[in-house]
C-alpha positions as a Python dict, from the first residue, in 0.01 Angstrom:
ca = {
    (1, 'M'): (0, 0, 0),
    (2, 'A'): (188, 51, 295),
    (3, 'D'): (11, -325, 330),
    (4, 'L'): (248, -373, 19),
    (5, 'K'): (543, -282, 196),
    (6, 'K'): (494, -482, 538),
    (7, 'D'): (478, -811, 348),
    (8, 'G'): (806, -701, 140),
    (9, 'I'): (989, -575, 445),
    (10, 'L'): (870, -897, 596),
    (11, 'T'): (946, -1138, 358),
    (12, 'Y'): (1331, -1040, 320),
    (13, 'A'): (1340, -1013, 746),
    (14, 'Y'): (1227, -1412, 706),
    (15, 'L'): (1498, -1469, 421),
    (16, 'L'): (1766, -1309, 596),
    (17, 'L'): (1624, -1450, 957),
    (18, 'Y'): (1681, -1800, 727),
    (19, 'I'): (2083, -1682, 567),
    (20, 'V'): (2156, -1545, 931),
    (21, 'L'): (2073, -1962, 1113),
    (22, 'S'): (2117, -2166, 812),
    (23, 'S'): (2528, -2038, 896),
    (24, 'A'): (2472, -1989, 1207),
    (25, 'Q'): (2396, -2364, 1228),
    (26, 'I'): (2633, -2476, 963),
    (27, 'F'): (2908, -2330, 1222),
    (28, 'F'): (2740, -2418, 1556),
    (29, 'N'): (2749, -2822, 1410),
    (30, 'K'): (3126, -2818, 1327),
    (31, 'W'): (3312, -2632, 1561),
    (32, 'V'): (3041, -2916, 1849),
    (33, 'L'): (3191, -3249, 1648),
    (34, 'S'): (3565, -3078, 1589),
    (35, 'S'): (3591, -2880, 1910),
    (36, 'K'): (3888, -2981, 2143),
    (37, 'E'): (3669, -2805, 2400),
    (38, 'I'): (3325, -2999, 2384),
    (39, 'N'): (3524, -3320, 2195),
    (40, 'F'): (3177, -3447, 2111),
    (41, 'P'): (3268, -3642, 1747),
    (42, 'Y'): (2940, -3827, 1695),
    (43, 'P'): (2778, -3668, 1467),
    (44, 'L'): (2471, -3943, 1432),
    (45, 'G'): (2435, -3829, 1812),
    (46, 'L'): (2397, -3455, 1753),
    (47, 'T'): (2154, -3523, 1428),
    (48, 'L'): (1955, -3720, 1657),
    (49, 'L'): (1948, -3519, 1978),
    (50, 'H'): (1837, -3210, 1777),
    (51, 'M'): (1534, -3399, 1655),
    (52, 'I'): (1412, -3562, 1940),
    (53, 'F'): (1392, -3215, 2101),
    (54, 'S'): (1247, -3107, 1724),
    (55, 'S'): (963, -3389, 1804),
    (56, 'V'): (877, -3248, 2148),
    (57, 'V'): (916, -2908, 2023),
    (58, 'C'): (592, -2959, 1727),
    (59, 'F'): (421, -3224, 2027),
    (60, 'V'): (412, -2963, 2261),
    (61, 'L'): (303, -2649, 2017),
    (62, 'T'): (68, -2888, 1770),
    (63, 'K'): (-118, -3118, 2107),
    (64, 'I'): (-75, -2973, 2412),
    (65, 'L'): (-88, -2552, 2330),
    (66, 'K'): (-173, -2606, 1991),
    (67, 'V'): (-133, -2321, 1804),
    (68, 'M'): (5, -2531, 1518),
    (69, 'K'): (-243, -2716, 1280),
    (70, 'V'): (-122, -3071, 1142),
    (71, 'E'): (-231, -3224, 864),
    (72, 'E'): (-563, -3466, 899),
    (73, 'G'): (-663, -3831, 758),
    (74, 'M'): (-228, -3950, 749),
    (75, 'T'): (-394, -4354, 655),
    (76, 'P'): (-67, -4638, 750),
    (77, 'E'): (-22, -4667, 336),
    (78, 'V'): (11, -4296, 316),
    (79, 'Y'): (261, -4291, 590),
    (80, 'V'): (479, -4599, 512),
    (81, 'T'): (465, -4540, 148),
    (82, 'S'): (531, -4107, 182),
    (83, 'V'): (647, -3982, 508),
    (84, 'V'): (894, -4263, 581),
    (85, 'P'): (1073, -4313, 246),
    (86, 'I'): (1096, -3928, 303),
    (87, 'G'): (1228, -3927, 659),
    (88, 'A'): (1483, -4168, 542),
    (89, 'M'): (1682, -3945, 306),
    (90, 'F'): (1645, -3687, 540),
    (91, 'A'): (1781, -3861, 784),
    (92, 'M'): (2055, -4009, 549),
    (93, 'T'): (2129, -3613, 406),
    (94, 'L'): (2175, -3452, 797),
    (95, 'W'): (2380, -3792, 902),
    (96, 'L'): (2705, -3805, 666),
    (97, 'G'): (2658, -3420, 601),
    (98, 'N'): (2742, -3380, 981),
    (99, 'T'): (2959, -3626, 890),
    (100, 'A'): (3193, -3431, 664),
    (101, 'Y'): (3240, -3196, 942),
    (102, 'L'): (3485, -3472, 1055),
    (103, 'Y'): (3704, -3475, 725),
    (104, 'I'): (3698, -3183, 573),
    (105, 'S'): (3687, -2804, 598),
    (106, 'V'): (3330, -2654, 570),
    (107, 'A'): (3381, -2388, 353),
    (108, 'F'): (3510, -2708, 89),
    (109, 'A'): (3178, -2930, 261),
    (110, 'Q'): (2981, -2659, 83),
    (111, 'M'): (3207, -2603, -270),
    (112, 'L'): (3076, -2945, -273),
    (113, 'K'): (2720, -2876, -199),
    (114, 'A'): (2709, -2731, -585),
    (115, 'I'): (2662, -3002, -745),
    (116, 'M'): (2331, -3034, -558),
    (117, 'P'): (2132, -2950, -927),
    (118, 'V'): (2342, -3233, -1120),
    (119, 'A'): (2196, -3598, -873),
    (120, 'V'): (1912, -3333, -924),
    (121, 'F'): (1868, -3395, -1244),
    (122, 'V'): (1987, -3656, -1254),
    (123, 'L'): (1797, -3849, -1056),
    (124, 'G'): (1458, -3650, -1189),
    (125, 'V'): (1603, -3812, -1573),
    (126, 'A'): (1616, -4105, -1415),
    (127, 'A'): (1271, -4107, -1247),
    (128, 'G'): (1113, -3991, -1578),
    (129, 'L'): (1064, -3576, -1371),
    (130, 'E'): (1291, -3352, -1638),
    (131, 'V'): (1347, -3452, -2005),
    (132, 'M'): (1755, -3413, -2127),
    (133, 'S'): (1777, -3162, -2374),
    (134, 'C'): (2133, -2924, -2462),
    (135, 'R'): (2081, -2654, -2238),
    (136, 'M'): (2057, -2858, -1943),
    (137, 'L'): (2336, -3085, -1982),
    (138, 'L'): (2527, -2744, -2070),
    (139, 'I'): (2468, -2639, -1770),
    (140, 'M'): (2563, -2985, -1579),
    (141, 'S'): (2896, -2997, -1731),
    (142, 'V'): (2960, -2591, -1577),
    (143, 'I'): (2821, -2702, -1265),
    (144, 'S'): (3038, -3013, -1283),
    (145, 'F'): (3340, -2865, -1449),
    (146, 'G'): (3283, -2592, -1136),
    (147, 'V'): (3321, -2844, -867),
    (148, 'L'): (3591, -3024, -1011),
    (149, 'V'): (3845, -2749, -1089),
    (150, 'A'): (3703, -2608, -610),
    (151, 'S'): (3786, -2966, -543),
    (152, 'Y'): (4113, -2961, -720),
    (153, 'G'): (4193, -2601, -552),
    (154, 'E'): (4134, -2720, -214),
    (155, 'I'): (4511, -2782, -46),
    (156, 'N'): (4364, -3040, 266),
    (157, 'I'): (4124, -3251, 46),
    (158, 'N'): (3998, -3558, 225),
    (159, 'W'): (3832, -3863, 9),
    (160, 'I'): (3629, -3962, 330),
    (161, 'G'): (3459, -3637, 381),
    (162, 'V'): (3438, -3618, 7),
    (163, 'V'): (3249, -3882, -40),
    (164, 'Y'): (2981, -3880, 297),
    (165, 'Q'): (2944, -3511, 258),
    (166, 'M'): (2803, -3687, -177),
    (167, 'G'): (2658, -3900, -12),
    (168, 'G'): (2469, -3616, 202),
    (169, 'V'): (2430, -3425, -129),
    (170, 'I'): (2263, -3797, -356),
    (171, 'G'): (2075, -3822, -14),
    (172, 'E'): (1883, -3436, 20),
    (173, 'A'): (1885, -3530, -431),
    (174, 'L'): (1612, -3797, -357),
    (175, 'R'): (1493, -3673, -69),
    (176, 'L'): (1336, -3399, -325),
    (177, 'I'): (1244, -3597, -565),
    (178, 'F'): (1022, -3801, -342),
    (179, 'M'): (898, -3466, -228),
    (180, 'E'): (781, -3383, -653),
    (181, 'I'): (673, -3803, -609),
    (182, 'F'): (455, -3824, -342),
    (183, 'V'): (368, -3495, -206),
    (184, 'K'): (357, -3241, -449),
    (185, 'R'): (163, -3494, -686),
    (186, 'K'): (-97, -3611, -422),
    (187, 'G'): (-108, -3210, -262),
    (188, 'L'): (57, -3392, 73),
    (189, 'K'): (156, -3147, 403),
    (190, 'L'): (391, -3398, 513),
    (191, 'N'): (607, -3338, 904),
    (192, 'P'): (851, -3657, 894),
    (193, 'I'): (1091, -3465, 1210),
    (194, 'S'): (965, -3758, 1429),
    (195, 'V'): (1005, -4034, 1100),
    (196, 'I'): (1410, -3913, 1155),
    (197, 'A'): (1441, -3927, 1454),
    (198, 'L'): (1346, -4333, 1410),
    (199, 'C'): (1551, -4321, 1090),
    (200, 'L'): (1920, -4196, 1281),
    (201, 'F'): (1841, -4403, 1619),
    (202, 'L'): (1852, -4708, 1416),
    (203, 'P'): (2151, -4640, 1298),
    (204, 'W'): (2306, -4467, 1606),
    (205, 'I'): (2247, -4775, 1805),
    (206, 'F'): (2555, -4979, 1583),
    (207, 'L'): (2736, -4739, 1475),
    (208, 'E'): (2807, -4477, 1785),
    (209, 'K'): (2621, -4624, 2126),
    (210, 'S'): (2938, -4893, 2242),
    (211, 'K'): (3188, -4520, 2086),
    (212, 'M'): (2966, -4320, 2316),
    (213, 'D'): (2956, -4578, 2606),
    (214, 'D'): (3354, -4612, 2606),
    (215, 'H'): (3386, -4240, 2624),
    (216, 'G'): (3258, -4178, 2989),
    (217, 'P'): (3104, -3838, 2973),
    (218, 'W'): (3251, -3594, 2802),
    (219, 'N'): (3243, -3180, 2835),
    (220, 'F'): (2916, -3024, 2688),
    (221, 'P'): (2769, -2797, 2912),
    (222, 'P'): (2334, -2811, 2869),
    (223, 'V'): (2326, -2491, 2809),
    (224, 'L'): (2536, -2549, 2469),
    (225, 'L'): (2298, -2827, 2355),
    (226, 'I'): (1988, -2666, 2427),
    (227, 'L'): (2129, -2367, 2265),
    (228, 'N'): (2213, -2607, 1958),
    (229, 'C'): (1884, -2776, 1908),
    (230, 'L'): (1686, -2425, 1914),
    (231, 'C'): (1919, -2316, 1686),
    (232, 'T'): (1815, -2593, 1479),
    (233, 'F'): (1450, -2617, 1586),
    (234, 'A'): (1450, -2231, 1451),
    (235, 'L'): (1639, -2320, 1141),
    (236, 'N'): (1356, -2563, 1050),
    (237, 'L'): (1041, -2260, 1132),
    (238, 'S'): (1275, -2002, 897),
    (239, 'V'): (1255, -2163, 673),
    (240, 'F'): (856, -2341, 646),
    (241, 'L'): (822, -1893, 742),
    (242, 'V'): (1037, -1890, 418),
    (243, 'M'): (838, -2063, 209),
    (244, 'T'): (488, -1989, 331),
    (245, 'H'): (562, -1670, 185),
    (246, 'T'): (759, -1655, -86),
    (247, 'S'): (877, -1986, -336),
    (248, 'A'): (1089, -2287, -328),
    (249, 'L'): (1338, -2117, -618),
    (250, 'T'): (1417, -1791, -334),
    (251, 'I'): (1548, -1983, -50),
    (252, 'R'): (1750, -2177, -340),
    (253, 'V'): (1856, -1788, -439),
    (254, 'A'): (1864, -1694, -18),
    (255, 'G'): (2081, -2036, -3),
    (256, 'V'): (2287, -1939, -301),
    (257, 'V'): (2354, -1614, -106),
    (258, 'K'): (2435, -1768, 230),
    (259, 'D'): (2663, -2053, 142),
    (260, 'W'): (2829, -1797, -20),
    (261, 'L'): (2836, -1644, 345),
    (262, 'V'): (2920, -1933, 446),
    (263, 'V'): (3224, -2006, 267),
    (264, 'L'): (3354, -1632, 373),
    (265, 'L'): (3367, -1632, 639),
    (266, 'S'): (3492, -1975, 740),
    (267, 'A'): (3798, -1861, 634),
    (268, 'I'): (3785, -1635, 911),
    (269, 'L'): (3693, -1893, 1193),
    (270, 'F'): (3794, -2256, 1121),
    (271, 'A'): (4174, -2286, 1081),
    (272, 'D'): (4124, -2591, 859),
    (273, 'T'): (3963, -2384, 625),
    (274, 'K'): (4256, -2251, 380),
    (275, 'L'): (4068, -2100, 41),
    (276, 'T'): (4325, -2086, -322),
    (277, 'I'): (4225, -1864, -575),
    (278, 'I'): (4106, -2237, -756),
    (279, 'N'): (3918, -2301, -494),
    (280, 'L'): (3730, -1953, -566),
    (281, 'F'): (3755, -1963, -911),
    (282, 'G'): (3590, -2310, -922),
    (283, 'Y'): (3333, -2219, -681),
    (284, 'G'): (3244, -1951, -887),
    (285, 'I'): (3196, -2141, -1198),
    (286, 'A'): (2976, -2355, -1054),
    (287, 'I'): (2802, -2154, -871),
    (288, 'A'): (2746, -1933, -1240),
    (289, 'G'): (2604, -2251, -1320),
    (290, 'V'): (2335, -2319, -1015),
    (291, 'A'): (2198, -1942, -1108),
    (292, 'A'): (2169, -2016, -1505),
    (293, 'Y'): (1957, -2337, -1349),
    (294, 'N'): (1755, -2150, -1095),
    (295, 'N'): (1700, -1908, -1348),
    (296, 'F'): (1597, -2162, -1640),
    (297, 'K'): (1328, -2306, -1327),
    (298, 'L'): (1171, -2050, -1340),
    (299, 'K'): (1118, -1945, -1703),
    (300, 'K'): (1015, -2307, -1669),
    (301, 'E'): (768, -2266, -1378),
    (302, 'A'): (578, -1951, -1554),
    (303, 'S'): (574, -2057, -1878),
    (304, 'R'): (369, -2334, -1737),
    (305, 'D'): (140, -2110, -1467),
    (306, 'T'): (27, -1924, -1818),
}
């Protein structure tokens, strides 16, 4: 009984850690990218630094200290057909999502992310992983309507930012679809951080390197850079801890709590965030649809297990 209670407390601690770190990382990235004090408007460069830092830490932990195990027996064919597509989509999600912060508020970006289940479901139907039904069509319609209402209520809407954010949503949806096809069905365990770094490095060379060279030195204190990278690595570690102690559905529910927290706190922390009643009303509708989607997936998984 005591062990069960201890496990429960530990699980809630991991969930709380994930919510805090995820929220902190969003605010940290927004501040670094848009702050006049640091003046570092290079989302590709910032994300690339995160992935390089995480790759180095993972190498130290797995190869030198050997405190973490890595998947053995990875063939070149599996690497190319499974790791590379997932890593590329993850890189696309991080790149476009961070770029969106240059144009739209954190709160509005989170509201647009609520459309994620719609993108996953539509792509899942196209890939033959999901089946269209009247119930799912209704749920997807509710989510889409809520996001549209939230967008209508946005005071300072910037369509460039919207395009970047929706591109990030599509990238994340494709990553989840690829995870379902390449990982879960093949029983693989992947860590595509090094691939993500490579996928980010190539567009950084063509899109941001020359701009960064022309700009010259910027006021980015090394301590802040290390803290920003550490926050990213800690967030990835917290996701791993939550996934190993709960389920994918639990982390999605925790994500909904985190999104609401980010939306409300961003109105206090950032001057470019102006929430309206229409904003919150539309987002509430979208979140209700997301909750219905999560409930439907939970029942589907439960019936499959029985």
